[in-house]
CSV table of C-alpha atoms in Angstrom, one decimal:
chain,number,residue,atom,x,y,z
J,262,THR,CA,-3.3,3.0,-0.9
J,263,LEU,CA,-2.4,5.4,1.8
J,264,PRO,CA,-6.2,6.5,2.4
J,265,LEU,CA,-7.4,2.7,2.4
J,266,ILE,CA,-4.4,2.4,5.0
J,267,GLN,CA,-5.7,5.0,7.1
J,268,ALA,CA,-9.4,4.0,7.2
J,269,PHE,CA,-8.9,2.3,10.6
J,270,GLY,CA,-7.6,5.3,12.4
J,271,ASN,CA,-10.3,7.6,10.5
J,272,SER,CA,-13.1,5.0,12.0
J,273,ILE,CA,-11.3,5.4,15.3
J,274,LEU,CA,-11.2,9.4,15.0
J,275,GLU,CA,-14.7,9.1,14.3
J,276,GLY,CA,-15.9,7.0,17.2
J,277,MET,CA,-13.8,9.2,19.7
J,278,ARG,CA,-15.1,12.3,18.1
J,279,LYS,CA,-11.7,13.8,17.2
J,280,ASN,CA,-12.3,14.1,13.3
J,281,ARG,CA,-12.2,18.0,13.3
J,282,PHE,CA,-8.5,18.1,12.7
J,283,LYS,CA,-9.2,15.8,9.7
J,284,SER,CA,-12.0,17.6,8.3
J,285,LEU,CA,-10.1,21.0,8.5
J,286,LEU,CA,-7.1,19.6,7.0
J,287,SER,CA,-8.9,17.9,4.3
J,288,VAL,CA,-10.7,21.0,3.4
J,289,ILE,CA,-7.7,23.1,3.6
J,290,THR,CA,-5.5,20.9,1.5
J,291,VAL,CA,-7.9,19.8,-1.0
J,292,GLY,CA,-9.1,23.8,-1.3
J,293,VAL,CA,-5.2,24.6,-2.3
J,294,GLY,CA,-5.2,21.8,-4.5
J,295,VAL,CA,-8.5,22.8,-6.3
J,296,LEU,CA,-7.1,26.2,-6.5
J,297,THR,CA,-3.6,25.5,-7.7
J,298,GLY,CA,-5.3,23.3,-10.4
J,299,PHE,CA,-7.6,26.2,-11.5
J,300,TYR,CA,-4.2,28.5,-12.4
J,301,LEU,CA,-2.5,25.4,-13.7
J,302,SER,CA,-5.1,23.6,-15.7
J,303,PRO,CA,-5.2,26.6,-18.3
J,304,LYS,CA,-1.8,26.3,-19.5
J,305,TYR,CA,-1.3,22.1,-18.9
J,306,GLY,CA,-4.8,21.0,-19.2
J,307,LEU,CA,-6.1,17.8,-17.2
J,308,ILE,CA,-2.4,17.2,-16.0
J,309,GLY,CA,-2.3,20.9,-14.4
J,310,MET,CA,-5.5,20.1,-12.4
J,311,ALA,CA,-4.4,16.4,-11.3
J,312,ILE,CA,-1.2,16.9,-9.9
J,313,PRO,CA,-2.1,19.6,-7.7
J,314,LEU,CA,-5.2,17.3,-6.0
J,315,VAL,CA,-3.0,14.4,-5.8
J,316,SER,CA,-0.4,16.2,-4.1
J,317,ALA,CA,-2.9,17.5,-1.8
J,318,MET,CA,-4.1,14.0,-1.1
J,319,PHE,CA,-0.7,12.9,-0.2
J,320,VAL,CA,0.2,15.8,1.9
J,321,ASN,CA,-3.1,15.7,3.9
J,322,SER,CA,-2.1,11.7,4.4
J,323,ILE,CA,1.2,12.5,5.2
J,324,ILE,CA,0.3,15.1,7.7
J,325,MET,CA,-2.9,12.6,9.2
J,326,ASN,CA,0.1,10.0,9.6
J,327,PHE,CA,1.6,12.2,12.4
J,328,TYR,CA,-1.8,13.1,13.8
J,329,TYR,CA,-2.3,9.3,14.3
J,330,LYS,CA,1.1,9.0,15.9
J,331,LYS,CA,0.3,12.0,18.3
J,332,THR,CA,-3.2,11.1,19.2
J,333,PHE,CA,-3.1,7.2,19.4
J,334,GLY,CA,0.8,6.5,19.5
J,335,PHE,CA,0.5,4.4,16.4
J,336,GLU,CA,3.8,3.7,15.4
J,337,ILE,CA,3.3,4.4,11.6
J,338,ILE,CA,7.3,4.5,11.0
J,339,SER,CA,7.5,0.7,11.6
J,340,PHE,CA,4.0,-0.3,10.1
J,341,PHE,CA,5.1,1.3,6.5
J,342,LYS,CA,8.2,-0.3,7.0
J,343,ASP,CA,6.5,-3.8,7.8
J,344,THR,CA,3.7,-3.6,5.3
J,345,ILE,CA,5.0,-1.3,2.3
J,346,LEU,CA,8.9,-0.8,2.1
J,347,TYR,CA,10.3,-4.6,3.2
J,348,PRO,CA,7.7,-6.1,0.7
J,349,LEU,CA,8.5,-3.8,-2.0
J,350,LEU,CA,12.2,-4.7,-1.7
J,351,ILE,CA,11.4,-8.4,-1.6
J,352,TYR,CA,8.5,-8.3,-4.3
J,353,ALA,CA,10.1,-5.6,-6.7
J,354,PRO,CA,13.2,-7.7,-8.1
J,355,LEU,CA,10.9,-10.6,-8.3
J,356,ILE,CA,8.3,-8.7,-10.6
J,357,TYR,CA,11.5,-7.3,-12.8
J,358,ILE,CA,12.7,-10.8,-13.0
J,359,PHE,CA,9.8,-12.0,-14.5
J,360,GLU,CA,9.3,-9.3,-16.9
J,361,LEU,CA,12.9,-9.6,-18.3
J,362,PHE,CA,12.6,-13.3,-18.9
J,363,ILE,CA,8.9,-14.1,-19.0
J,364,ASN,CA,7.0,-11.2,-20.4
J,365,PRO,CA,3.4,-12.0,-19.9
J,366,PHE,CA,2.1,-10.2,-22.4
J,367,HIS,CA,3.4,-12.4,-25.2
J,368,LEU,CA,2.4,-15.9,-23.6
J,369,GLU,CA,0.0,-17.4,-26.5
J,370,THR,CA,-1.5,-20.3,-24.9
J,371,TRP,CA,-3.5,-20.9,-21.8
J,372,LEU,CA,-0.8,-24.0,-20.5
J,373,GLY,CA,1.7,-20.9,-21.1
J,374,LEU,CA,-0.3,-18.4,-18.7
J,375,ILE,CA,-1.2,-21.0,-16.1
J,376,LEU,CA,2.4,-22.1,-15.7
J,377,TYR,CA,3.7,-18.9,-15.7
J,378,ALA,CA,0.8,-18.0,-12.8
J,379,VAL,CA,2.2,-21.1,-10.7
J,380,ILE,CA,5.5,-20.5,-11.0
J,381,TYR,CA,5.3,-16.9,-9.8
J,382,SER,CA,2.8,-18.0,-6.9
J,383,ILE,CA,5.2,-20.2,-5.9
J,384,LEU,CA,7.8,-17.9,-5.7
J,385,PHE,CA,5.7,-15.6,-4.5
J,386,CYS,CA,4.6,-17.6,-1.2
J,387,ALA,CA,8.4,-19.1,-0.7
J,388,LEU,CA,9.7,-15.5,-0.4
J,389,THR,CA,6.6,-14.2,1.5
J,390,TYR,CA,6.9,-17.1,4.0
J,391,THR,CA,11.0,-17.1,4.0
J,392,LEU,CA,11.6,-13.4,4.2
J,393,LEU,CA,8.3,-11.5,5.3
J,394,MET,CA,6.5,-13.6,7.8
J,395,ASN,CA,7.6,-13.5,11.3
J,396,ASN,CA,7.4,-16.8,13.7
J,397,TYR,CA,3.9,-16.6,14.8
J,398,GLU,CA,2.6,-16.0,11.3
J,399,LYS,CA,4.9,-19.1,10.2
J,400,GLY,CA,3.3,-21.1,12.9
J,401,LEU,CA,-0.2,-20.2,11.7
J,402,ILE,CA,0.7,-21.5,8.2
J,403,LYS,CA,2.2,-24.7,9.7
J,404,LYS,CA,-0.8,-25.3,11.8
J,405,PHE,CA,-3.3,-24.9,9.0
J,406,ILE,CA,-1.3,-27.0,6.7
J,407,SER,CA,-1.0,-29.8,9.4
J,408,PHE,CA,-4.8,-29.5,10.1
J,409,LYS,CA,-4.1,-29.5,14.0
J,410,LYS,CA,-6.3,-27.2,16.1
């Protein structure tokens, strides 16, 4: 998820010809990940290779967030709060409640599946509208629903 979110910043870096730091950081972090994985893989197998590589990519993403803040003034902390933390706090309980009361893997009919999807979608949209959207976004929804231009 982090690399996908950072794609916009990467494009700006390339456009401004400021991607040298990102390239060097990637070579260093992935290099350390590969070397660490090389030494861990004989004992731990695939997991011994995967964990250092994923950790290297994660460290790379964290460092790049600070670089974007320094270079472009991006408000990374507030961005992650608004796009990941708050929605996670809202949707995690919804998912847990649905898993607890209605396990989707035990649905036996198409009607049951459709009903499950409709109820979940309605709750998802209602929570998003009431708890996550700002006034501007709510205004866009209202304008769309009323078909006014």
